[in-house]
Coordinates of C-alpha atoms and ligand atoms in Angstrom, one line a residue:
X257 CA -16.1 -16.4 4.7
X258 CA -16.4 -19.2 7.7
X259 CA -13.7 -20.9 6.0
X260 CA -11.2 -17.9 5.2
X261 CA -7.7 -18.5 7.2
X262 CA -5.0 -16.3 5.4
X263 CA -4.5 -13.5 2.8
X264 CA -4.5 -16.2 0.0
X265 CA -8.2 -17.1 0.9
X266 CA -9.5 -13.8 0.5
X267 CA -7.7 -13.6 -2.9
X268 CA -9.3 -17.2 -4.3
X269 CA -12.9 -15.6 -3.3
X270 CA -12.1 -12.2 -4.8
X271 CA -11.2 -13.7 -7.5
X272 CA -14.5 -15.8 -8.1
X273 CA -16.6 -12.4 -7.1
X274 CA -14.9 -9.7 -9.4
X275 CA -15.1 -9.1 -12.6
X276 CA -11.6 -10.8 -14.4
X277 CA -10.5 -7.0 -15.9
X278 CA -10.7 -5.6 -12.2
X279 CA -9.3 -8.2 -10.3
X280 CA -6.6 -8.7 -12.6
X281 CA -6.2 -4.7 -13.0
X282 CA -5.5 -5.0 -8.3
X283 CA -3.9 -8.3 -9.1
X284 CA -0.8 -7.4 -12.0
X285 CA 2.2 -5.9 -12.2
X286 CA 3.9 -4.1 -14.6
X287 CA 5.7 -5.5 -17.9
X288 CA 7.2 -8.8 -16.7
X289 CA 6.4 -8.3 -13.5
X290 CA 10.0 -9.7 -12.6
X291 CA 9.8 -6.5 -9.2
X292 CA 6.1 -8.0 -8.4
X293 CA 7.6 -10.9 -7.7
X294 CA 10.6 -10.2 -6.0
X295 CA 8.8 -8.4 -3.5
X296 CA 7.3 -11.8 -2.3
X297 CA 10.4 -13.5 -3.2
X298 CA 12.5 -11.7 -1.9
X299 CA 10.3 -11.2 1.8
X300 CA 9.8 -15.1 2.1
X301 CA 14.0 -15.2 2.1
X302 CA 14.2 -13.5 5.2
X303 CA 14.0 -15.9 7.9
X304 CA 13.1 -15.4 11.1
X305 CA 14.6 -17.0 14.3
X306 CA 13.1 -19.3 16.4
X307 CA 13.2 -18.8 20.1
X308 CA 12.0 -21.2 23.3
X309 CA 10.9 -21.0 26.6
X310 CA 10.8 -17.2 26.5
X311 CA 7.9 -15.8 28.9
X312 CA 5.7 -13.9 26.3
X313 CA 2.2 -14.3 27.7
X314 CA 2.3 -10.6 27.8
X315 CA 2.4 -9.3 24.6
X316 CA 1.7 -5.9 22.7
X317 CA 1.2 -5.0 19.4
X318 CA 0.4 -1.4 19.5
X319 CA 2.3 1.2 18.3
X320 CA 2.8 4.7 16.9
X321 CA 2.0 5.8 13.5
X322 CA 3.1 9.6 13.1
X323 CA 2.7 10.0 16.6
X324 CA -0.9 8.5 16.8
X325 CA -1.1 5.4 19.0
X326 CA -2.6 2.4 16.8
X327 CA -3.0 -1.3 18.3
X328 CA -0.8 -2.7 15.3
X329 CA 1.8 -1.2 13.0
X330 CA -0.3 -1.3 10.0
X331 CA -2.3 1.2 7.6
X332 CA -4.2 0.5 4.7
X333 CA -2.1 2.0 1.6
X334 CA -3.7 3.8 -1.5
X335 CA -5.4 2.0 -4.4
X336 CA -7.0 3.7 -7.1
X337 CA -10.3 2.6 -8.4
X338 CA -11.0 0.6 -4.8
X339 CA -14.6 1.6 -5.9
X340 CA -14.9 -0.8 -8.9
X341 CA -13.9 -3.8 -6.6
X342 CA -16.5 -3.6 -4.8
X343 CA -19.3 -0.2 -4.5
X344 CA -18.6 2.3 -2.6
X345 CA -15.1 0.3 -2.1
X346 CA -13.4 2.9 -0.1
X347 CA -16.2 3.4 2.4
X348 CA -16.0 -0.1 3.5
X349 CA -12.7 -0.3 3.8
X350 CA -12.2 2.8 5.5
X351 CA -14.8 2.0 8.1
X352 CA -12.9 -1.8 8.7
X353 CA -9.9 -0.2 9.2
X354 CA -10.9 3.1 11.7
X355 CA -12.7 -0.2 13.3
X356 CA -9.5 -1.5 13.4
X357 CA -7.7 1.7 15.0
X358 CA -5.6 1.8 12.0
X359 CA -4.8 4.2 8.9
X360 CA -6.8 4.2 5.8
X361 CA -5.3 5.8 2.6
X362 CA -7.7 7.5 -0.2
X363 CA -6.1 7.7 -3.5
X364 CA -6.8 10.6 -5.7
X365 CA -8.0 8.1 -7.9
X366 CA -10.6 6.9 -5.8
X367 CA -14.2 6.3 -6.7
X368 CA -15.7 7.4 -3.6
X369 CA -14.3 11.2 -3.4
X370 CA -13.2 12.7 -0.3
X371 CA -16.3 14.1 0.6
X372 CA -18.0 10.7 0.0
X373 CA -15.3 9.2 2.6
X374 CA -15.6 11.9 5.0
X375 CA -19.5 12.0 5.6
X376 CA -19.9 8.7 5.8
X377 CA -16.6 7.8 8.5
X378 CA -16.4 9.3 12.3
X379 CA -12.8 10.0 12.0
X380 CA -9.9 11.2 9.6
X381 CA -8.2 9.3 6.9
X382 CA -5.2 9.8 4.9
X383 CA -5.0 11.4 1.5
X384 CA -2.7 10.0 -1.0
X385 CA -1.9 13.1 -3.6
X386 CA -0.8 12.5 -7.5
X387 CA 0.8 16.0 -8.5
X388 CA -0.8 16.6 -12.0
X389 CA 0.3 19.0 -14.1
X390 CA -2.8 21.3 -13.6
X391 CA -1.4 22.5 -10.1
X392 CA -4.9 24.7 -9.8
X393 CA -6.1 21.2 -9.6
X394 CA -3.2 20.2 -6.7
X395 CA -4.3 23.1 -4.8
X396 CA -8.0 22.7 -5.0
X397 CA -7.3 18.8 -3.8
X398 CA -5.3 19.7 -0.8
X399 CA -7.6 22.0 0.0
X400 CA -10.5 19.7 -0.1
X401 CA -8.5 16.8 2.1
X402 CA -7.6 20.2 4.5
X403 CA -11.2 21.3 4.9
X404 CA -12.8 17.2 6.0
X405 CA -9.4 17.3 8.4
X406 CA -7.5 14.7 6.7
X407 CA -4.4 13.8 8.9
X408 CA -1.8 13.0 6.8
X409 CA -1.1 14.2 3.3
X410 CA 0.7 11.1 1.5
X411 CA 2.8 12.2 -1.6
X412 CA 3.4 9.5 -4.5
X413 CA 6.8 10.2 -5.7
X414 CA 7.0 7.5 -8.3
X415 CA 4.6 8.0 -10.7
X416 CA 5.8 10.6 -13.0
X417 CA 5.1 8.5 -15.8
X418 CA 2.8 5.1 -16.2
X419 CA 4.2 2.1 -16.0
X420 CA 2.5 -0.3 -18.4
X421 CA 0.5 -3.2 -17.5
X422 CA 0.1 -5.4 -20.2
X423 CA -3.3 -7.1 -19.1
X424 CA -4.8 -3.9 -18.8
X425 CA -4.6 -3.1 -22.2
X426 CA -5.3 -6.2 -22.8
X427 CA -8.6 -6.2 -20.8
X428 CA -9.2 -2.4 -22.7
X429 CA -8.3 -1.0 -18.9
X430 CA -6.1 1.4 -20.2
X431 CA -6.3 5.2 -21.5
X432 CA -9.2 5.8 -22.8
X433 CA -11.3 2.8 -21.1
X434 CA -13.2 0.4 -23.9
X435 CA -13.6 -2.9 -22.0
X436 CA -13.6 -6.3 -24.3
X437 CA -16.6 -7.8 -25.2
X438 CA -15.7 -11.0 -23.2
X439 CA -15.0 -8.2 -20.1
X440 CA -18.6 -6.9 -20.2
X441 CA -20.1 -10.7 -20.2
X442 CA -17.7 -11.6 -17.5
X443 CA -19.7 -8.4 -15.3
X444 CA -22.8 -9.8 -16.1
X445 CA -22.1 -13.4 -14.2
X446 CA -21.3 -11.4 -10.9
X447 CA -24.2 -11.1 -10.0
X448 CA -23.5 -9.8 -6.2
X449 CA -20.5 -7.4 -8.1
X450 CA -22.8 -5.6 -10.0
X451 CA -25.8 -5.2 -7.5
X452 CA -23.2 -3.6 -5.4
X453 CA -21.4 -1.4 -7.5
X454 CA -24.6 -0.4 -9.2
X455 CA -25.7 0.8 -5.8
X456 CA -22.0 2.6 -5.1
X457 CA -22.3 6.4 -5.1
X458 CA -20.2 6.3 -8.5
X459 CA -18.7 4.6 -11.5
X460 CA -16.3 7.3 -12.0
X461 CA -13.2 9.1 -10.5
X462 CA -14.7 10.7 -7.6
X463 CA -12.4 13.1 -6.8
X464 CA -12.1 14.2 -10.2
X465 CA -15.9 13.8 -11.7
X466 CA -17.2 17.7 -11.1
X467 CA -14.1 19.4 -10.6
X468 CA -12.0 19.1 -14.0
X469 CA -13.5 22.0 -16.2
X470 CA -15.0 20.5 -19.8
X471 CA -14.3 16.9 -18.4
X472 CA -17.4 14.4 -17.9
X473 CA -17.9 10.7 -17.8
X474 CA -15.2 8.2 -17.2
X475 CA -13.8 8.3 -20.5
X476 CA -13.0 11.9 -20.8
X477 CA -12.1 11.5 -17.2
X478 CA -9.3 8.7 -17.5
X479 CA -8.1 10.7 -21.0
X480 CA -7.6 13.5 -18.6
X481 CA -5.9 11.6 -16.1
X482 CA -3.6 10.1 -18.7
X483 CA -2.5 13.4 -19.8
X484 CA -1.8 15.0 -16.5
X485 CA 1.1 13.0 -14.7
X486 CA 3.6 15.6 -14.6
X487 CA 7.3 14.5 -16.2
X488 CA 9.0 17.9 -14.5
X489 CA 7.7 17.0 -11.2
X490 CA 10.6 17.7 -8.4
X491 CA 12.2 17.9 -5.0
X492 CA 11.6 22.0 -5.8
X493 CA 7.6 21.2 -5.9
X494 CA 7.6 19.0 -2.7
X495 CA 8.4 22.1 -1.2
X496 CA 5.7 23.9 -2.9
X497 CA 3.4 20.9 -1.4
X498 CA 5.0 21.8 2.0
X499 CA 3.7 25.8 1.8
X500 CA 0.2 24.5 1.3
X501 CA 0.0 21.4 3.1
X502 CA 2.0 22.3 6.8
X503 CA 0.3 18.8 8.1
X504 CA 2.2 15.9 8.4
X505 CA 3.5 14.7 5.0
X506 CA 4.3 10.9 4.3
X507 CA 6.7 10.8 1.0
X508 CA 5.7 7.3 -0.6
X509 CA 7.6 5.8 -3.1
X510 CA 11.2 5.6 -2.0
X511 CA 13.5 3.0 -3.6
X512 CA 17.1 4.5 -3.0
X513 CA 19.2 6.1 -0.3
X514 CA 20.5 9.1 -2.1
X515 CA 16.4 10.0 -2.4
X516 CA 15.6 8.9 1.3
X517 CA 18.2 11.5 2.2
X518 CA 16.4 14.3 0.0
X519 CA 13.1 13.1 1.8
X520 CA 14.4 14.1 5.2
X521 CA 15.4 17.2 4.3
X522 CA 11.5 18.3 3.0
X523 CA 10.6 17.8 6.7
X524 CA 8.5 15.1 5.6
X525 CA 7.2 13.4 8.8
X526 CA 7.4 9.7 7.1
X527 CA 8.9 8.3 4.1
X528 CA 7.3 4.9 2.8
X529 CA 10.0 2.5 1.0
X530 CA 8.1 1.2 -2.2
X531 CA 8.0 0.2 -5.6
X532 CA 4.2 0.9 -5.9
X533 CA 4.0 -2.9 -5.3
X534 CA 5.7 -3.5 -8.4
X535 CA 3.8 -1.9 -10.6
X536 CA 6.4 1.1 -11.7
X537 CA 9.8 0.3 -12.6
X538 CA 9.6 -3.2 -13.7
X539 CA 13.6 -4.6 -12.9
X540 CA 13.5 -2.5 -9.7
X541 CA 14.5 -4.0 -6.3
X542 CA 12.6 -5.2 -4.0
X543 CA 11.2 -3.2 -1.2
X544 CA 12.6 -5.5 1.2
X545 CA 15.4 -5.6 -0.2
X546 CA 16.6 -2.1 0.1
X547 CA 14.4 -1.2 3.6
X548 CA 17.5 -1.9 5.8
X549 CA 19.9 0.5 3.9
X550 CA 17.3 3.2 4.1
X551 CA 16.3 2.7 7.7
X552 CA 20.4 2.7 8.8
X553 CA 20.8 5.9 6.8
X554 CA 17.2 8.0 7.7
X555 CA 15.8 5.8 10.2
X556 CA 16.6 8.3 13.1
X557 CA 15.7 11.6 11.4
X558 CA 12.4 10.5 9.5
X559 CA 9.9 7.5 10.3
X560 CA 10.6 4.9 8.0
X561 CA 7.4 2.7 6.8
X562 CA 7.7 -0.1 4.2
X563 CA 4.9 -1.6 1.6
X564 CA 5.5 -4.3 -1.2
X565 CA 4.1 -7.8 -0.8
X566 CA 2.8 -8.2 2.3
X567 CA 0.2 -11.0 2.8
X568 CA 1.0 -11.9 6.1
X569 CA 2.0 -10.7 9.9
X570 CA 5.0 -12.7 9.3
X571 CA 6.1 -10.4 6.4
X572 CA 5.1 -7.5 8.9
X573 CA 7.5 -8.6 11.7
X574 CA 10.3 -9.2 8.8
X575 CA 9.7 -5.6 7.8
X576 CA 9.9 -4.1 11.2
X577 CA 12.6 -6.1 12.3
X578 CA 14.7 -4.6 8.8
X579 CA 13.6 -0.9 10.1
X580 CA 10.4 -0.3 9.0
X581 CA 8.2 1.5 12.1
X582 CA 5.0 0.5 10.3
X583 CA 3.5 -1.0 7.1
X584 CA 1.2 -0.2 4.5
X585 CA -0.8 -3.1 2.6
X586 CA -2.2 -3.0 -1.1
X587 CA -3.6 -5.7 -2.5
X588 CA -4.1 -8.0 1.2
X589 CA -6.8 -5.8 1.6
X590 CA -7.9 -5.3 -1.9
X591 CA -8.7 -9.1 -2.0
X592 CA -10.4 -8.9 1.2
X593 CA -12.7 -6.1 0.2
X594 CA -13.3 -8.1 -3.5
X595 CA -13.9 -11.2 -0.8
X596 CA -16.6 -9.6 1.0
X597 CA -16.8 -5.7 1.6
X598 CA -16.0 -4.0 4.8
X599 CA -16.1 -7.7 6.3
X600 CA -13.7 -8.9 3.8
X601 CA -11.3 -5.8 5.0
X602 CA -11.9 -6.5 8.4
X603 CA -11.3 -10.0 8.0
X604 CA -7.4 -9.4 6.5
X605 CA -6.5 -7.0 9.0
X606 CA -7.6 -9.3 11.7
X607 CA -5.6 -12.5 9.7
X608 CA -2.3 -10.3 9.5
X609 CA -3.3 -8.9 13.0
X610 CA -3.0 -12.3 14.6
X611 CA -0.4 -14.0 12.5
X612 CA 2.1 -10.8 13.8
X613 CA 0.9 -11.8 17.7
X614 CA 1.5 -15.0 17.1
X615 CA 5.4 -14.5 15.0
X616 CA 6.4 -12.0 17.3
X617 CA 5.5 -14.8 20.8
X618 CA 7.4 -17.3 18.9
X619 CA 10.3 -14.9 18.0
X620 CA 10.4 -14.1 21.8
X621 CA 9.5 -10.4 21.2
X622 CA 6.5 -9.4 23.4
X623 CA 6.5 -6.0 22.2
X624 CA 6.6 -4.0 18.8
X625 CA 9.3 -2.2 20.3
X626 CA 11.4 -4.9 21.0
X627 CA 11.6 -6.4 17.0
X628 CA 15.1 -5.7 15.8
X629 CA 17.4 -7.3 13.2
X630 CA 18.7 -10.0 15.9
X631 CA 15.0 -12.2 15.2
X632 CA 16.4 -13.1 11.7
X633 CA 18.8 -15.6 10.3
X634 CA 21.0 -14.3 7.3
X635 CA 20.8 -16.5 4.9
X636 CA 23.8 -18.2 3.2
X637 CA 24.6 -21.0 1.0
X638 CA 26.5 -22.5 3.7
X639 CA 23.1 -22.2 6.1
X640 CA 21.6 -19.8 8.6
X641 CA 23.4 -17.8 11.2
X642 CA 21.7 -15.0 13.7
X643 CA 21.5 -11.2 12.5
X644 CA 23.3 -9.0 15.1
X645 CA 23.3 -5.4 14.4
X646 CA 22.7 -6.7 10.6
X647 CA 25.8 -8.3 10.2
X648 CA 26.0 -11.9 10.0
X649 CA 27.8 -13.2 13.2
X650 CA 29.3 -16.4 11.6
X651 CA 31.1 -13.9 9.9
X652 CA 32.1 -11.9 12.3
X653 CA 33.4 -15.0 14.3
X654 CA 35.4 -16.0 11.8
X655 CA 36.9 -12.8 11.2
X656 CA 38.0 -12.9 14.7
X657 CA 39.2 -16.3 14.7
Ligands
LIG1622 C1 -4.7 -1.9 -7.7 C2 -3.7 -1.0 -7.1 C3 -3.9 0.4 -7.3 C4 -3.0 1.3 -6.7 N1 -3.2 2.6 -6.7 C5 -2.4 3.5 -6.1 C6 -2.7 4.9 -6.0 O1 -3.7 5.3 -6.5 N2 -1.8 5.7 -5.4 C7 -0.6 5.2 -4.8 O2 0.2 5.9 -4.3 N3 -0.3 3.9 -4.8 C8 -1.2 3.0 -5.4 N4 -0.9 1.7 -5.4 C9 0.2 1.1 -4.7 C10 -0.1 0.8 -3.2 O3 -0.4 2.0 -2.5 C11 1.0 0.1 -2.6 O4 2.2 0.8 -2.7 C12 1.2 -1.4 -3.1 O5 -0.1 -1.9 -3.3 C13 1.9 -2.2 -2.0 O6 2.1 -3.5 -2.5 P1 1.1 -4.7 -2.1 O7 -0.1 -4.6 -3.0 O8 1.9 -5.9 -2.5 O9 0.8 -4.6 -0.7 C14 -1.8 0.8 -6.0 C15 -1.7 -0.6 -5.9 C16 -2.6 -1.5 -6.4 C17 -2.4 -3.0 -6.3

């Protein structure tokens, strides 16, 4: 990886190292992917101002995450199936990011289960929850994410039903698995993918594989899965999450203010604003997009943290200087770990780690404290004038003119 420089690096390499039907099943969207690609599109439109000869030889990145002191304001989000990128997937990237002194997320649809994550790391992680209809099962997972001392519960709030991606069916990723022919030949020329996934603890849903009655093997697994997102799911059984779960809660999956407002009154700790990187409600916004409405409105009762296209510490500093305290990455670190394993991780931590030093120095922030709305330009056809408070200035100029 001598010659990995940025986000986009890692991604090329994971690309050549896993198999096509996983890389593309980190890599899509869903249906047209039009939200996938506003969440890039829309982050790359928000400029950032240039400022000179402002002393920042002393600069900090640390910050808070739910009250725990972290040197950057990053976290690695959830992704299911981490495992099958690389074996024992969300080991390696749980052990680059605690080297990191940030966050790691472990989906309930992890390979790896949370007992597998918890022997094998020093300190707690972060469990993401899916409410499935078999609330026994809820209860039992909680439980287990309670007892290895987990330290944030994250509830995903978007998910009540699948959104479709079209390459995974077309790959035969979808409900039941039956991977294409073509798939199975593309495993077999990865050579490095297979030796370590073959020596991963599993092939299968980790936290599930044992612990659904009548359910074995990946198949009958996934089936399982499939049937158990939960349509009724609501604000009521938040609450119910709440009784069993008095830890700190992150709600993740945000999109709207009238919803960021129910979120605070859970007593959620955190909210994250996401589309599930665009892989939900294809034709939704942007997560950038709608991040400064929900900061200005929630901002001061709940802490407000942002995912949806982040590749670099640029999009970071764009995202804290809309309102977001802290960010969560997907598929940055996805391509890292498909790049390399833990070093991959490691390696796109460290790339958006120093690309946010460097933005905020030539911002003229020296701290994370310091990022606000007046380091961007709005954009307009007629050009680019300085944010203040989030209102365009030109504007308000001209309106006093
Ligand atoms: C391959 C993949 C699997 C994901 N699995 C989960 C999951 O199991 N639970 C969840 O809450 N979010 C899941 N997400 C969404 C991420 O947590 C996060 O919201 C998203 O990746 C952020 O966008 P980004 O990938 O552009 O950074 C997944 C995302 C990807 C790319």
């Amino acid at each position: 990886m001598k010659n990995v420089t940025c986000i986009e690096d890692l991604r090329q390499l994971a690309r050549r190292k896993v198999p096509r039907a996983f890389f593309d099943y980190a890599e899509a969207g869903s249906y047209s992917e039009q939200t996938l690609h506003a969440n890039r599109a829309d982050l790359e439109r928000v400029k950032l101002r240039q400022r000179v000869l402002v002393d920042v030889s002393a600069r900090d990145t640390s910050t808070t995450i739910l009250g725990e002191k972290v040197p950057m304001p990053l976290a690695l989000g959830p992704v299911g199936m981490t495992g099958l990128e690389y074996g024992n997937g969300e080991i390696h990237a749980c052990r680059a990011a605690h080297k990191a002194g940030i966050p790691f997320t472990l989906s309930t649809l992890s390979i790896c289960s949370i007992e597998d994550v918890a022997t094998t790391v020093d300190r707690p992680f972060w469990f993401q929850l899916y409410v499935m209809k078999d609330r026994g099962f809820v209860r039992s997972l909680i439980e287990r994410a309670s007892a290895v001392s987990c330290s944030a519960l994250v509830l995903t709030v978007d998910l009540q039903v699948l959104g479709q991606r079209h390459i995974d069916i077309k790959n035969g990723l979808s409900v039941p698995p039956s991977l294409k022919i073509r798939n199975l030949a593309n495993m077999a020329i990865k050579p490095r993918w297979v030796f370590s996934v073959l020596s991963g603890k599993r092939w299968t849903f980790g936290n599930l594989d044992g612990h659904v009655k009548g359910m074995e093997g990946v198949k009958s697994l996934a089936q399982w899965v499939g049937s158990q997102f939960d349509e009724t799911l609501s604000w009521n059984d938040v609450d119910w999450i709440r009784s069993i779960w008095p830890g700190k809660l992150i709600i993740k999956g945000i999109l709207d203010v009238e919803d960021a407002k129910l979120a605070t009154r859970t007593g959620a700790t955190a909210l994250v604003v996401s589309n599930h990187g665009g892989r939900q409600l294809d034709g939704a916004a942007s997560s950038i997009s709608v991040l400064p409405k929900v900061a200005d409105a929630v901002g001061s009762e709940i802490e407000v943290m942002f995912d949806g296209g982040i590749r670099t510490g640029q999009d970071v500093l764009r995202a804290l200087a809309l309102g977001a305290r802290s960010c969560l990455i997907g598929r940055a670190y996805i391509f890292g770990l498909g790049a390399g394993g833990e070093a991959g991780v490691a390696r796109a931590i460290d790339i958006i780690r120093k690309e946010l030093d460097v933005s905020m120095a030539l911002t003229g922030v020296k701290s994370v404290k310091e990022i606000g709305r007046h380091i961007l330009l709005q954009q307009s056809s007629r050009g680019s004038s300085p944010l203040v408070n989030g209102r365009c200035i030109r504007r308000q100029v001209r309106g006093r003119l």
